[in-house]
Amino acid sequence: QVQFVESGGDLVQPGGSLRLSCAASRSIFERLDIGWYRQAPGTQRELVAGISSGGIIYYTDSVKGRFTISRDNAKNAVRLQMDSLKPEDTAVYYCNIRPPAMVYWGKGTLVTVSS
């Protein structure tokens, strides 16, 4: 079983940047397709960005050109660099495999974009 621990969330002004990190507990991490998901209050959780075991990257349209996903298999970690943040990016951000598995949801990390 894999456990994910997210970190890096914070309060940031519109236009600012944050870097989220996701640490995984298992050495099989490098064989997993990983996604960053987010859930804003009153909305369903959505996939924001994904990176396959082979390095194929996906972004949802609303973050293209602003967010960058990367992975470090040696450290069992996935990162999400978020630039030009907007208030609508406010959400709890989670990492999970793709497609997501219920048992792997962690606590997430809160990103608040507000002036």
PDB file of C-alpha atoms in Angstrom:
ATOM      1  CA  GLN A   1       0.000   0.000   0.000  1.00  0.00           C
ATOM      2  CA  VAL A   2       1.121   3.565  -0.745  1.00  0.00           C
ATOM      3  CA  GLN A   3       0.739   6.546   1.513  1.00  0.00           C
ATOM      4  CA  PHE A   4       0.922  10.115   0.234  1.00  0.00           C
ATOM      5  CA  VAL A   5       1.789  13.156   2.327  1.00  0.00           C
ATOM      6  CA  GLU A   6       1.202  16.570   0.804  1.00  0.00           C
ATOM      7  CA  SER A   7       2.863  19.803   1.905  1.00  0.00           C
ATOM      8  CA  GLY A   8       3.580  23.336   0.779  1.00  0.00           C
ATOM      9  CA  GLY A   9       0.152  24.922   0.910  1.00  0.00           C
ATOM     10  CA  ASP A  10      -0.143  28.468   2.161  1.00  0.00           C
ATOM     11  CA  LEU A  11      -1.917  31.798   1.850  1.00  0.00           C
ATOM     12  CA  VAL A  12      -0.650  33.687  -1.190  1.00  0.00           C
ATOM     13  CA  GLN A  13      -1.714  36.816  -3.039  1.00  0.00           C
ATOM     14  CA  PRO A  14      -3.100  36.647  -6.572  1.00  0.00           C
ATOM     15  CA  GLY A  15      -0.247  36.429  -9.041  1.00  0.00           C
ATOM     16  CA  GLY A  16       1.984  34.705  -6.527  1.00  0.00           C
ATOM     17  CA  SER A  17       3.619  31.290  -6.585  1.00  0.00           C
ATOM     18  CA  LEU A  18       3.689  28.176  -4.456  1.00  0.00           C
ATOM     19  CA  ARG A  19       5.420  24.844  -4.727  1.00  0.00           C
ATOM     20  CA  LEU A  20       3.595  21.796  -3.459  1.00  0.00           C
ATOM     21  CA  SER A  21       5.317  18.542  -2.626  1.00  0.00           C
ATOM     22  CA  CYS A  22       3.969  15.031  -2.335  1.00  0.00           C
ATOM     23  CA  ALA A  23       5.990  12.326  -0.634  1.00  0.00           C
ATOM     24  CA  ALA A  24       5.128   8.675  -1.208  1.00  0.00           C
ATOM     25  CA  SER A  25       5.897   5.821   1.114  1.00  0.00           C
ATOM     26  CA  ARG A  26       6.659   2.964  -1.238  1.00  0.00           C
ATOM     27  CA  SER A  27       9.559   2.143  -3.477  1.00  0.00           C
ATOM     28  CA  ILE A  28       7.156   1.104  -6.238  1.00  0.00           C
ATOM     29  CA  PHE A  29       6.462   4.800  -6.681  1.00  0.00           C
ATOM     30  CA  GLU A  30       8.444   4.954  -9.916  1.00  0.00           C
ATOM     31  CA  ARG A  31       5.985   2.554 -11.574  1.00  0.00           C
ATOM     32  CA  LEU A  32       2.949   4.620 -10.630  1.00  0.00           C
ATOM     33  CA  ASP A  33       1.071   7.252 -12.599  1.00  0.00           C
ATOM     34  CA  ILE A  34       0.539  10.142 -10.173  1.00  0.00           C
ATOM     35  CA  GLY A  35      -1.916  13.005 -10.159  1.00  0.00           C
ATOM     36  CA  TRP A  36      -2.418  16.237  -8.266  1.00  0.00           C
ATOM     37  CA  TYR A  37      -6.075  16.804  -7.465  1.00  0.00           C
ATOM     38  CA  ARG A  38      -7.885  19.664  -5.773  1.00  0.00           C
ATOM     39  CA  GLN A  39     -11.180  20.263  -4.099  1.00  0.00           C
ATOM     40  CA  ALA A  40     -12.632  23.698  -3.492  1.00  0.00           C
ATOM     41  CA  PRO A  41     -15.482  24.205  -1.009  1.00  0.00           C
ATOM     42  CA  GLY A  42     -18.770  23.005  -2.451  1.00  0.00           C
ATOM     43  CA  THR A  43     -17.194  21.378  -5.495  1.00  0.00           C
ATOM     44  CA  GLN A  44     -16.128  17.916  -6.546  1.00  0.00           C
ATOM     45  CA  ARG A  45     -12.503  16.890  -6.430  1.00  0.00           C
ATOM     46  CA  GLU A  46     -10.855  17.394  -9.792  1.00  0.00           C
ATOM     47  CA  LEU A  47      -7.644  16.304 -11.471  1.00  0.00           C
ATOM     48  CA  VAL A  48      -5.329  19.270 -11.920  1.00  0.00           C
ATOM     49  CA  ALA A  49      -2.185  17.671 -13.322  1.00  0.00           C
ATOM     50  CA  GLY A  50      -0.787  14.210 -13.846  1.00  0.00           C
ATOM     51  CA  ILE A  51       2.512  12.584 -14.665  1.00  0.00           C
ATOM     52  CA  SER A  52       2.858   9.008 -15.809  1.00  0.00           C
ATOM     53  CA  SER A  53       5.608   6.598 -14.874  1.00  0.00           C
ATOM     54  CA  GLY A  54       7.095   7.339 -18.296  1.00  0.00           C
ATOM     55  CA  GLY A  55       6.931  11.101 -17.842  1.00  0.00           C
ATOM     56  CA  ILE A  56       3.847  11.861 -19.918  1.00  0.00           C
ATOM     57  CA  ILE A  57       2.241  14.988 -18.485  1.00  0.00           C
ATOM     58  CA  TYR A  58      -1.343  16.168 -18.364  1.00  0.00           C
ATOM     59  CA  TYR A  59      -2.831  19.493 -17.232  1.00  0.00           C
ATOM     60  CA  THR A  60      -6.401  20.537 -16.969  1.00  0.00           C
ATOM     61  CA  ASP A  61      -7.118  23.519 -19.188  1.00  0.00           C
ATOM     62  CA  SER A  62      -7.511  26.030 -16.360  1.00  0.00           C
ATOM     63  CA  VAL A  63      -3.900  25.585 -15.177  1.00  0.00           C
ATOM     64  CA  LYS A  64      -2.060  25.128 -18.470  1.00  0.00           C
ATOM     65  CA  GLY A  65       0.858  27.528 -18.735  1.00  0.00           C
ATOM     66  CA  ARG A  66       0.757  28.297 -15.002  1.00  0.00           C
ATOM     67  CA  PHE A  67       1.362  24.971 -13.230  1.00  0.00           C
ATOM     68  CA  THR A  68       4.244  22.555 -13.716  1.00  0.00           C
ATOM     69  CA  ILE A  69       4.258  18.991 -12.446  1.00  0.00           C
ATOM     70  CA  SER A  70       7.460  17.026 -11.954  1.00  0.00           C
ATOM     71  CA  ARG A  71       8.572  13.851 -10.264  1.00  0.00           C
ATOM     72  CA  ASP A  72      11.726  12.655  -8.534  1.00  0.00           C
ATOM     73  CA  ASN A  73      11.630   8.869  -8.453  1.00  0.00           C
ATOM     74  CA  ALA A  74      14.811   8.688  -6.388  1.00  0.00           C
ATOM     75  CA  LYS A  75      13.007  10.552  -3.612  1.00  0.00           C
ATOM     76  CA  ASN A  76       9.534   9.066  -4.180  1.00  0.00           C
ATOM     77  CA  ALA A  77       8.247  12.597  -4.656  1.00  0.00           C
ATOM     78  CA  VAL A  78       6.028  14.577  -6.977  1.00  0.00           C
ATOM     79  CA  ARG A  79       5.962  18.371  -7.034  1.00  0.00           C
ATOM     80  CA  LEU A  80       3.566  20.953  -8.369  1.00  0.00           C
ATOM     81  CA  GLN A  81       4.961  24.383  -9.140  1.00  0.00           C
ATOM     82  CA  MET A  82       2.099  26.850  -9.246  1.00  0.00           C
ATOM     83  CA  ASP A  83       2.670  30.300 -10.725  1.00  0.00           C
ATOM     84  CA  SER A  84       0.363  33.198 -11.534  1.00  0.00           C
ATOM     85  CA  LEU A  85      -2.073  31.940  -8.941  1.00  0.00           C
ATOM     86  CA  LYS A  86      -5.677  33.055  -9.092  1.00  0.00           C
ATOM     87  CA  PRO A  87      -8.368  33.169  -6.412  1.00  0.00           C
ATOM     88  CA  GLU A  88     -10.121  30.301  -8.196  1.00  0.00           C
ATOM     89  CA  ASP A  89      -7.087  28.106  -7.478  1.00  0.00           C
ATOM     90  CA  THR A  90      -8.067  28.170  -3.809  1.00  0.00           C
ATOM     91  CA  ALA A  91      -8.607  24.563  -2.730  1.00  0.00           C
ATOM     92  CA  VAL A  92      -7.225  21.662  -0.788  1.00  0.00           C
ATOM     93  CA  TYR A  93      -4.671  19.930  -2.998  1.00  0.00           C
ATOM     94  CA  TYR A  94      -4.085  16.174  -2.867  1.00  0.00           C
ATOM     95  CA  CYS A  95      -1.908  13.681  -4.659  1.00  0.00           C
ATOM     96  CA  ASN A  96      -2.989  10.172  -5.547  1.00  0.00           C
ATOM     97  CA  ILE A  97      -2.443   7.623  -8.225  1.00  0.00           C
ATOM     98  CA  ARG A  98      -4.228   7.883 -11.563  1.00  0.00           C
ATOM     99  CA  PRO A  99      -6.990   6.910 -11.568  1.00  0.00           C
ATOM    100  CA  PRO A 100      -7.341   7.757  -7.885  1.00  0.00           C
ATOM    101  CA  ALA A 101      -7.850   5.113  -5.243  1.00  0.00           C
ATOM    102  CA  MET A 102     -10.024   5.880  -2.240  1.00  0.00           C
ATOM    103  CA  VAL A 103      -7.616   4.262   0.203  1.00  0.00           C
ATOM    104  CA  TYR A 104      -4.765   6.530  -0.850  1.00  0.00           C
ATOM    105  CA  TRP A 105      -6.339   9.939  -0.190  1.00  0.00           C
ATOM    106  CA  GLY A 106      -4.253  11.842   2.348  1.00  0.00           C
ATOM    107  CA  LYS A 107      -5.083  14.981   4.298  1.00  0.00           C
ATOM    108  CA  GLY A 108      -4.090  17.299   1.480  1.00  0.00           C
ATOM    109  CA  THR A 109      -2.565  20.749   1.742  1.00  0.00           C
ATOM    110  CA  LEU A 110      -4.584  23.973   1.712  1.00  0.00           C
ATOM    111  CA  VAL A 111      -3.851  26.643  -0.873  1.00  0.00           C
ATOM    112  CA  THR A 112      -5.573  29.979  -0.374  1.00  0.00           C
ATOM    113  CA  VAL A 113      -5.202  32.691  -2.996  1.00  0.00           C
ATOM    114  CA  SER A 114      -6.468  35.969  -1.649  1.00  0.00           C
ATOM    115  CA  SER A 115      -5.473  39.584  -1.271  1.00  0.00           C
TER     116      SER A 115
END
